Amino acid sequence: MEHSSFPSAFSTLFGELPKETWCCSDLYKWEGFWYTSSHLPAAMAARLNFQANDSDVFLTSSMKTGTTWLKAIIPTIMNPIGRMDDDNNDPLLKRHPNELMPSLEVQLFKENPNPDLSYMSSPRLFRTHIPYPMLPESVKNSACKIVYITRDPKDTFGSLWHFFNSLVTTHGIDPWPMNEAFDSFCRGVHVFGPFHDHVLSYWKESIKRPEKILFLRYEDMRKDPKGQLRRLACFLGRPFEKEKEVDKVLWRCSLERLKNLEVNQHGADPWLGFEYKFYFRRGSVGDWKNNMSNEMKEKLDHITAMKYEGSDLGFGH
């Protein structure tokens, strides 16, 4: 990946930061987390210049934890049209979920360190993979809402490995060996990693400020979609009045429907180059069993237990 065009001083900074090769990219370590050369300047610019509104909603996560599903669910909850029976005006029919919640570091601040966001109507919906300490202070200190979604680390790793291999193989590059990818993940070297530190940064803050940060687990969303959807809607200040509204949103945003929509079967994300169809794979809980050996499972479970010790945060899947 190429360095962002701003500012020139970043070329010096990159030369001074810890660096690792990950998949087909170089990663740079800043304040304990790993970034690509395009994401780090954008994240730093957002941290410095982004001004949050109290009505803003942020979807935050590490990569491949169920984010795409929530990129469809949150806009549908916030948009009154999402609960109506008329499907003709459903934004999901014409726009990939990525377009409904633009990213701070992948889109908005990637090419301009201080973009004009006045065109965005309220409530503004954003997404980011930035860890909590790196968030703009205005996001932390305003009344805006943060929704964080995480997932069993084993399924997260498997999904991440499949996702990036889908990109490299379409460019004629040999698939990324699983053992190599797994070793990097366990060491915390991956985009926006370490995974466990990322999760803990939001988890600890959600305990302190539950009115500010809603902490969701992908497994809970799959096990009890109606209950979790009601919880999410209440947190966002858009509680459901009727059961059929819950059913409507769940149907509109079901992974099966999203996967089969024409808009998600063709084209590619202009900012990342991933084909839209690659954002929808299985989405199942426990899929790691189809990819990982028992030895790998035991190793990652051990790391997770050590990292989460004393946090009351765990995954028993």
C-alpha positions as a LaTeX table, in Angstrom:
\begin{tabular}{lrrr}
\hline
Residue & $x$ (\AA) & $y$ (\AA) & $z$ (\AA) \\
\hline
Met1 & 0.00 & 0.00 & 0.00 \\
Glu2 & 1.17 & 3.53 & $-0.72$ \\
His3 & 1.65 & 6.19 & 1.91 \\
Ser4 & $-1.05$ & 8.82 & 2.16 \\
Ser5 & $-0.32$ & 12.06 & 0.32 \\
Phe6 & $-0.28$ & 14.12 & 3.54 \\
Pro7 & 1.84 & 15.25 & 5.23 \\
Ser8 & 5.41 & 14.72 & 3.99 \\
Ala9 & 6.58 & 14.42 & 7.60 \\
Phe10 & 4.99 & 10.98 & 7.76 \\
Ser11 & 7.74 & 9.51 & 5.61 \\
Thr12 & 10.17 & 10.33 & 8.43 \\
Leu13 & 7.79 & 8.97 & 11.06 \\
Phe14 & 7.36 & 5.65 & 9.26 \\
Gly15 & 11.12 & 5.24 & 9.19 \\
Glu16 & 11.24 & 5.50 & 12.99 \\
Leu17 & 8.33 & 3.22 & 13.93 \\
Pro18 & 8.47 & $-0.54$ & 14.55 \\
Lys19 & 7.58 & $-2.28$ & 11.29 \\
Glu20 & 6.37 & $-5.76$ & 10.39 \\
Thr21 & 5.29 & $-7.34$ & 7.11 \\
Trp22 & 1.77 & $-8.73$ & 7.40 \\
Cys23 & 0.10 & $-10.57$ & 4.52 \\
Cys24 & 1.03 & $-8.31$ & 1.58 \\
Ser25 & 1.36 & $-5.04$ & 3.53 \\
Asp26 & 3.77 & $-3.31$ & 5.85 \\
Leu27 & 2.37 & $-2.51$ & 9.30 \\
Tyr28 & 3.64 & 0.20 & 11.64 \\
Lys29 & 3.24 & 0.21 & 15.42 \\
Trp30 & 1.90 & 3.39 & 16.99 \\
Glu31 & 0.95 & 3.64 & 20.66 \\
Gly32 & 0.70 & $-0.13$ & 21.01 \\
Phe33 & $-1.35$ & $-0.93$ & 17.87 \\
Trp34 & $-0.53$ & $-1.84$ & 14.27 \\
Tyr35 & $-1.62$ & 0.23 & 11.27 \\
Thr36 & $-1.04$ & 0.27 & 7.52 \\
Ser37 & 0.76 & 3.26 & 6.04 \\
Ser38 & $-2.54$ & 4.65 & 4.77 \\
His39 & $-4.61$ & 4.09 & 7.92 \\
Leu40 & $-2.21$ & 5.62 & 10.44 \\
Pro41 & $-2.03$ & 9.17 & 8.99 \\
Ala42 & $-5.82$ & 9.14 & 8.55 \\
Ala43 & $-6.38$ & 7.95 & 12.12 \\
Met44 & $-4.03$ & 10.63 & 13.45 \\
Ala45 & $-5.75$ & 13.31 & 11.39 \\
Ala46 & $-9.18$ & 12.19 & 12.62 \\
Arg47 & $-7.93$ & 12.21 & 16.21 \\
Leu48 & $-6.75$ & 15.79 & 15.76 \\
Asn49 & $-9.50$ & 17.32 & 13.62 \\
Phe50 & $-12.75$ & 15.36 & 13.89 \\
Gln51 & $-15.50$ & 17.16 & 15.76 \\
Ala52 & $-18.27$ & 14.90 & 17.03 \\
Asn53 & $-21.90$ & 15.91 & 17.33 \\
Asp54 & $-23.96$ & 14.67 & 20.26 \\
Ser55 & $-26.28$ & 12.89 & 17.81 \\
Asp56 & $-23.48$ & 10.95 & 16.06 \\
Val57 & $-23.39$ & 7.15 & 16.15 \\
Phe58 & $-20.13$ & 5.22 & 15.87 \\
Leu59 & $-19.77$ & 1.54 & 15.03 \\
Thr60 & $-16.39$ & 0.39 & 16.34 \\
Ser61 & $-14.67$ & $-2.98$ & 16.17 \\
Ser62 & $-11.57$ & $-4.92$ & 15.40 \\
Met63 & $-11.70$ & $-6.38$ & 11.89 \\
Lys64 & $-14.00$ & $-9.26$ & 10.91 \\
Thr65 & $-16.13$ & $-9.45$ & 14.05 \\
Gly66 & $-19.59$ & $-9.06$ & 12.50 \\
Thr67 & $-19.18$ & $-5.44$ & 11.50 \\
Thr68 & $-20.78$ & $-5.72$ & 8.06 \\
Trp69 & $-24.00$ & $-7.05$ & 9.60 \\
Leu70 & $-24.18$ & $-4.06$ & 11.96 \\
Lys71 & $-23.34$ & $-1.67$ & 9.11 \\
Ala72 & $-26.72$ & $-2.73$ & 7.74 \\
Ile73 & $-28.60$ & $-2.98$ & 11.05 \\
Ile74 & $-27.70$ & 0.40 & 12.57 \\
Pro75 & $-28.73$ & 2.55 & 9.56 \\
Thr76 & $-31.93$ & 0.52 & 9.26 \\
Ile77 & $-32.77$ & 1.14 & 12.93 \\
Met78 & $-31.97$ & 4.85 & 12.65 \\
Asn79 & $-33.95$ & 5.31 & 9.42 \\
Pro80 & $-37.77$ & 5.28 & 9.93 \\
Ile81 & $-38.11$ & 3.69 & 6.49 \\
Gly82 & $-36.32$ & 0.62 & 7.82 \\
Arg83 & $-39.36$ & $-0.41$ & 9.88 \\
Met84 & $-41.96$ & 0.11 & 7.17 \\
Asp85 & $-43.45$ & $-2.59$ & 4.99 \\
Asp86 & $-42.62$ & $-0.77$ & 1.75 \\
Asp87 & $-39.34$ & $-2.22$ & 0.49 \\
Asn88 & $-38.97$ & 0.07 & $-2.52$ \\
Asn89 & $-37.09$ & 2.75 & $-0.58$ \\
Asp90 & $-34.81$ & 0.35 & 1.29 \\
Pro91 & $-31.27$ & 1.84 & 1.00 \\
Leu92 & $-29.80$ & $-1.67$ & 1.22 \\
Leu93 & $-31.21$ & $-2.43$ & $-2.23$ \\
Lys94 & $-28.94$ & 0.13 & $-3.86$ \\
Arg95 & $-26.00$ & 0.59 & $-1.51$ \\
His96 & $-23.49$ & $-1.75$ & 0.10 \\
Pro97 & $-23.48$ & $-1.43$ & 3.92 \\
Asn98 & $-20.01$ & 0.17 & 3.72 \\
Glu99 & $-21.59$ & 3.19 & 2.05 \\
Leu100 & $-24.20$ & 3.67 & 4.77 \\
Met101 & $-21.61$ & 4.13 & 7.52 \\
Pro102 & $-18.43$ & 5.78 & 6.15 \\
Ser103 & $-15.11$ & 5.01 & 7.81 \\
Leu104 & $-12.92$ & 7.64 & 9.45 \\
Glu105 & $-9.58$ & 6.06 & 8.54 \\
Val106 & $-10.49$ & 4.21 & 5.34 \\
Gln107 & $-12.50$ & 6.96 & 3.66 \\
Leu108 & $-13.15$ & 10.35 & 5.24 \\
Phe109 & $-9.67$ & 11.26 & 6.51 \\
Lys110 & $-7.61$ & 9.16 & 4.12 \\
Glu111 & $-6.92$ & 11.85 & 1.52 \\
Asn112 & $-7.76$ & 15.02 & 3.42 \\
Pro113 & $-6.63$ & 15.65 & 7.03 \\
Asn114 & $-9.58$ & 17.97 & 7.68 \\
Pro115 & $-12.50$ & 17.07 & 5.38 \\
Asp116 & $-15.72$ & 19.08 & 5.20 \\
Leu117 & $-18.45$ & 16.84 & 6.64 \\
Ser118 & $-21.19$ & 19.47 & 6.58 \\
Tyr119 & $-22.98$ & 17.56 & 3.81 \\
Met120 & $-23.85$ & 14.75 & 6.23 \\
Ser121 & $-27.34$ & 14.89 & 7.68 \\
Ser122 & $-28.07$ & 14.24 & 11.34 \\
Pro123 & $-27.76$ & 11.76 & 12.90 \\
Arg124 & $-24.39$ & 11.10 & 11.28 \\
Leu125 & $-23.36$ & 7.45 & 11.18 \\
Phe126 & $-19.67$ & 6.49 & 11.20 \\
Arg127 & $-17.54$ & 3.40 & 11.58 \\
Thr128 & $-13.96$ & 2.84 & 12.59 \\
His129 & $-11.50$ & 0.09 & 13.52 \\
Ile130 & $-9.44$ & 2.55 & 15.58 \\
Pro131 & $-8.78$ & 1.31 & 19.16 \\
Tyr132 & $-10.40$ & 3.32 & 21.94 \\
Pro133 & $-7.28$ & 5.25 & 23.06 \\
Met134 & $-6.84$ & 6.54 & 19.49 \\
Leu135 & $-10.40$ & 7.87 & 19.12 \\
Pro136 & $-10.80$ & 11.65 & 18.71 \\
Glu137 & $-11.30$ & 13.34 & 22.08 \\
Ser138 & $-14.56$ & 14.87 & 20.84 \\
Val139 & $-15.96$ & 11.36 & 20.34 \\
Lys140 & $-14.99$ & 10.37 & 23.87 \\
Asn141 & $-16.24$ & 13.55 & 25.50 \\
Ser142 & $-19.45$ & 14.28 & 23.60 \\
Ala143 & $-22.81$ & 12.57 & 24.07 \\
Cys144 & $-22.47$ & 10.59 & 20.83 \\
Lys145 & $-23.09$ & 6.85 & 21.00 \\
Ile146 & $-20.53$ & 4.10 & 20.42 \\
Val147 & $-21.53$ & 0.54 & 19.50 \\
Tyr148 & $-18.72$ & $-2.00$ & 19.78 \\
Ile149 & $-18.99$ & $-5.50$ & 18.31 \\
Thr150 & $-16.56$ & $-8.32$ & 19.04 \\
Arg151 & $-16.35$ & $-12.05$ & 18.43 \\
Asp152 & $-14.64$ & $-15.25$ & 19.51 \\
Pro153 & $-10.96$ & $-14.67$ & 18.61 \\
Lys154 & $-10.79$ & $-18.02$ & 16.81 \\
Asp155 & $-13.63$ & $-17.13$ & 14.43 \\
Thr156 & $-12.22$ & $-13.62$ & 14.08 \\
Phe157 & $-8.87$ & $-14.99$ & 12.97 \\
Gly158 & $-10.48$ & $-17.45$ & 10.53 \\
Ser159 & $-12.63$ & $-14.75$ & 8.97 \\
Leu160 & $-9.68$ & $-12.36$ & 8.73 \\
Trp161 & $-7.54$ & $-14.99$ & 7.04 \\
His162 & $-10.22$ & $-15.85$ & 4.48 \\
Phe163 & $-11.00$ & $-12.17$ & 3.84 \\
Phe164 & $-7.44$ & $-11.11$ & 3.00 \\
Asn165 & $-6.77$ & $-14.26$ & 1.00 \\
Ser166 & $-9.80$ & $-13.42$ & $-1.13$ \\
Leu167 & $-8.04$ & $-10.19$ & $-2.10$ \\
Val168 & $-4.53$ & $-11.52$ & $-2.71$ \\
Thr169 & $-5.69$ & $-14.48$ & $-4.77$ \\
Thr170 & $-7.74$ & $-12.25$ & $-7.10$ \\
His171 & $-4.49$ & $-10.39$ & $-7.80$ \\
Gly172 & $-2.72$ & $-13.60$ & $-8.72$ \\
Ile173 & $-0.74$ & $-13.80$ & $-5.47$ \\
Asp174 & $-0.34$ & $-17.11$ & $-3.67$ \\
Pro175 & $-2.64$ & $-17.57$ & $-0.66$ \\
Trp176 & $-1.31$ & $-16.44$ & 2.68 \\
Pro177 & $-0.26$ & $-19.61$ & 4.60 \\
Met178 & $-2.49$ & $-20.18$ & 7.62 \\
Asn179 & 0.35 & $-21.06$ & 9.97 \\
Glu180 & 2.12 & $-17.80$ & 9.16 \\
Ala181 & $-1.07$ & $-15.78$ & 9.56 \\
Phe182 & $-1.91$ & $-17.55$ & 12.83 \\
Asp183 & 1.51 & $-16.83$ & 14.31 \\
Ser184 & 1.12 & $-13.13$ & 13.48 \\
Phe185 & $-2.37$ & $-13.02$ & 15.00 \\
Cys186 & $-1.16$ & $-14.67$ & 18.21 \\
Arg187 & 1.65 & $-12.11$ & 18.45 \\
Gly188 & $-0.88$ & $-9.32$ & 17.96 \\
Val189 & 0.58 & $-8.30$ & 14.61 \\
His190 & $-2.33$ & $-7.65$ & 12.26 \\
Val191 & $-4.28$ & $-4.64$ & 11.03 \\
Phe192 & $-5.50$ & $-2.70$ & 14.11 \\
Gly193 & $-4.11$ & $-5.44$ & 16.34 \\
Pro194 & $-3.46$ & $-6.74$ & 18.92 \\
Phe195 & $-7.01$ & $-8.10$ & 18.87 \\
His196 & $-7.34$ & $-8.72$ & 22.61 \\
Asp197 & $-5.99$ & $-5.28$ & 23.53 \\
His198 & $-8.44$ & $-3.70$ & 21.09 \\
Val199 & $-11.37$ & $-5.54$ & 22.67 \\
Leu200 & $-10.28$ & $-4.72$ & 26.21 \\
Ser201 & $-9.88$ & $-1.02$ & 25.44 \\
Tyr202 & $-13.59$ & $-0.75$ & 24.61 \\
Trp203 & $-14.77$ & $-3.33$ & 27.16 \\
Lys204 & $-13.23$ & $-1.48$ & 30.10 \\
Glu205 & $-14.67$ & 1.83 & 28.97 \\
Ser206 & $-18.12$ & 0.28 & 28.42 \\
Ile207 & $-18.11$ & $-0.87$ & 32.05 \\
Lys208 & $-17.40$ & 2.68 & 33.19 \\
Arg209 & $-19.84$ & 4.33 & 30.79 \\
Pro210 & $-22.62$ & 1.94 & 29.72 \\
Glu211 & $-24.74$ & 4.88 & 28.56 \\
Lys212 & $-21.93$ & 5.81 & 26.15 \\
Ile213 & $-20.69$ & 2.46 & 24.82 \\
Leu214 & $-22.80$ & $-0.59$ & 24.05 \\
Phe215 & $-20.62$ & $-3.71$ & 24.01 \\
Leu216 & $-22.01$ & $-6.49$ & 21.80 \\
Arg217 & $-20.86$ & $-10.03$ & 21.11 \\
Tyr218 & $-21.47$ & $-11.51$ & 17.69 \\
Glu219 & $-22.36$ & $-14.85$ & 19.26 \\
Asp220 & $-25.14$ & $-13.21$ & 21.31 \\
Met221 & $-26.45$ & $-11.48$ & 18.18 \\
Arg222 & $-26.72$ & $-14.84$ & 16.42 \\
Lys223 & $-28.19$ & $-16.68$ & 19.42 \\
Asp224 & $-30.79$ & $-14.07$ & 20.40 \\
Pro225 & $-31.17$ & $-11.66$ & 17.46 \\
Lys226 & $-34.49$ & $-10.19$ & 18.62 \\
Gly227 & $-33.32$ & $-9.53$ & 22.16 \\
Gln228 & $-30.03$ & $-8.01$ & 21.03 \\
Leu229 & $-31.76$ & $-5.94$ & 18.36 \\
Arg230 & $-34.16$ & $-4.48$ & 20.95 \\
Arg231 & $-31.21$ & $-3.76$ & 23.23 \\
Leu232 & $-29.38$ & $-1.99$ & 20.41 \\
Ala233 & $-32.44$ & 0.04 & 19.35 \\
Cys234 & $-33.04$ & 1.22 & 22.94 \\
Phe235 & $-29.40$ & 2.22 & 23.31 \\
Leu236 & $-29.65$ & 4.27 & 20.11 \\
Gly237 & $-32.81$ & 5.98 & 21.33 \\
Arg238 & $-34.96$ & 4.28 & 18.69 \\
Pro239 & $-36.90$ & 1.61 & 20.64 \\
Phe240 & $-39.29$ & $-0.63$ & 18.75 \\
Glu241 & $-42.98$ & $-0.11$ & 19.36 \\
Lys242 & $-44.24$ & $-3.25$ & 17.65 \\
Glu243 & $-42.97$ & $-6.80$ & 17.28 \\
Lys244 & $-43.37$ & $-6.64$ & 13.52 \\
Glu245 & $-40.86$ & $-3.78$ & 13.40 \\
Val246 & $-38.25$ & $-6.04$ & 14.96 \\
Asp247 & $-39.07$ & $-8.78$ & 12.46 \\
Lys248 & $-38.86$ & $-6.32$ & 9.57 \\
Val249 & $-35.42$ & $-5.04$ & 10.50 \\
Leu250 & $-34.10$ & $-8.56$ & 11.09 \\
Trp251 & $-35.39$ & $-9.68$ & 7.70 \\
Arg252 & $-34.03$ & $-6.62$ & 5.90 \\
Cys253 & $-30.60$ & $-7.08$ & 7.44 \\
Ser254 & $-30.39$ & $-10.86$ & 7.47 \\
Leu255 & $-27.04$ & $-12.11$ & 6.22 \\
Glu256 & $-28.80$ & $-14.39$ & 3.75 \\
Arg257 & $-30.71$ & $-11.48$ & 2.21 \\
Leu258 & $-27.69$ & $-9.18$ & 2.15 \\
Lys259 & $-25.55$ & $-11.86$ & 0.54 \\
Asn260 & $-28.07$ & $-12.35$ & $-2.27$ \\
Leu261 & $-28.83$ & $-8.70$ & $-3.03$ \\
Glu262 & $-27.65$ & $-7.68$ & $-6.50$ \\
Val263 & $-25.74$ & $-4.67$ & $-5.15$ \\
Asn264 & $-23.56$ & $-6.91$ & $-2.96$ \\
Gln265 & $-22.75$ & $-9.46$ & $-5.65$ \\
His266 & $-20.96$ & $-7.11$ & $-8.04$ \\
Gly267 & $-18.45$ & $-4.29$ & $-7.82$ \\
Ala268 & $-15.76$ & $-3.52$ & $-5.28$ \\
Asp269 & $-15.13$ & $-1.16$ & $-2.41$ \\
Pro270 & $-13.42$ & 1.85 & $-4.06$ \\
Trp271 & $-11.34$ & 2.57 & $-0.95$ \\
Leu272 & $-9.97$ & $-0.90$ & $-0.26$ \\
Gly273 & $-10.35$ & $-2.84$ & $-3.49$ \\
Phe274 & $-12.21$ & $-5.78$ & $-1.91$ \\
Glu275 & $-15.04$ & $-7.13$ & $-4.02$ \\
Tyr276 & $-18.36$ & $-6.53$ & $-2.26$ \\
Lys277 & $-19.22$ & $-10.23$ & $-2.30$ \\
Phe278 & $-16.19$ & $-10.99$ & $-0.10$ \\
Tyr279 & $-17.82$ & $-9.16$ & 2.81 \\
Phe280 & $-20.38$ & $-11.96$ & 3.07 \\
Arg281 & $-19.04$ & $-15.44$ & 3.70 \\
Arg282 & $-20.58$ & $-17.83$ & 6.23 \\
Gly283 & $-21.08$ & $-15.64$ & 9.27 \\
Ser284 & $-21.48$ & $-18.74$ & 11.40 \\
Val285 & $-20.45$ & $-19.29$ & 15.01 \\
Gly286 & $-17.73$ & $-21.90$ & 15.50 \\
Asp287 & $-16.52$ & $-21.92$ & 11.90 \\
Trp288 & $-12.97$ & $-22.01$ & 13.27 \\
Lys289 & $-13.42$ & $-25.78$ & 13.59 \\
Asn290 & $-13.22$ & $-26.02$ & 9.80 \\
Asn291 & $-9.89$ & $-24.22$ & 9.64 \\
Met292 & $-7.87$ & $-24.64$ & 12.82 \\
Ser293 & $-6.13$ & $-27.63$ & 14.34 \\
Asn294 & $-6.77$ & $-28.51$ & 17.97 \\
Glu295 & $-3.24$ & $-27.35$ & 18.79 \\
Met296 & $-3.97$ & $-23.92$ & 17.29 \\
Lys297 & $-7.26$ & $-23.77$ & 19.17 \\
Glu298 & $-5.58$ & $-24.56$ & 22.47 \\
Lys299 & $-2.85$ & $-21.97$ & 21.89 \\
Leu300 & $-5.26$ & $-19.15$ & 21.06 \\
Asp301 & $-7.62$ & $-20.08$ & 23.89 \\
His302 & $-4.66$ & $-19.92$ & 26.28 \\
Ile303 & $-3.67$ & $-16.46$ & 25.02 \\
Thr304 & $-7.28$ & $-15.29$ & 25.31 \\
Ala305 & $-7.59$ & $-16.60$ & 28.87 \\
Met306 & $-4.41$ & $-14.81$ & 29.90 \\
Lys307 & $-5.34$ & $-11.55$ & 28.18 \\
Tyr308 & $-8.90$ & $-11.48$ & 29.54 \\
Glu309 & $-8.02$ & $-12.65$ & 33.04 \\
Gly310 & $-9.74$ & $-10.51$ & 35.66 \\
Ser311 & $-11.87$ & $-8.64$ & 33.12 \\
Asp312 & $-15.08$ & $-10.74$ & 33.39 \\
Leu313 & $-14.85$ & $-10.99$ & 29.62 \\
Gly314 & $-14.67$ & $-14.43$ & 28.07 \\
Phe315 & $-15.67$ & $-16.66$ & 25.19 \\
Gly316 & $-16.78$ & $-20.21$ & 25.87 \\
His317 & $-17.48$ & $-21.31$ & 22.31 \\
\hline
\end{tabular}
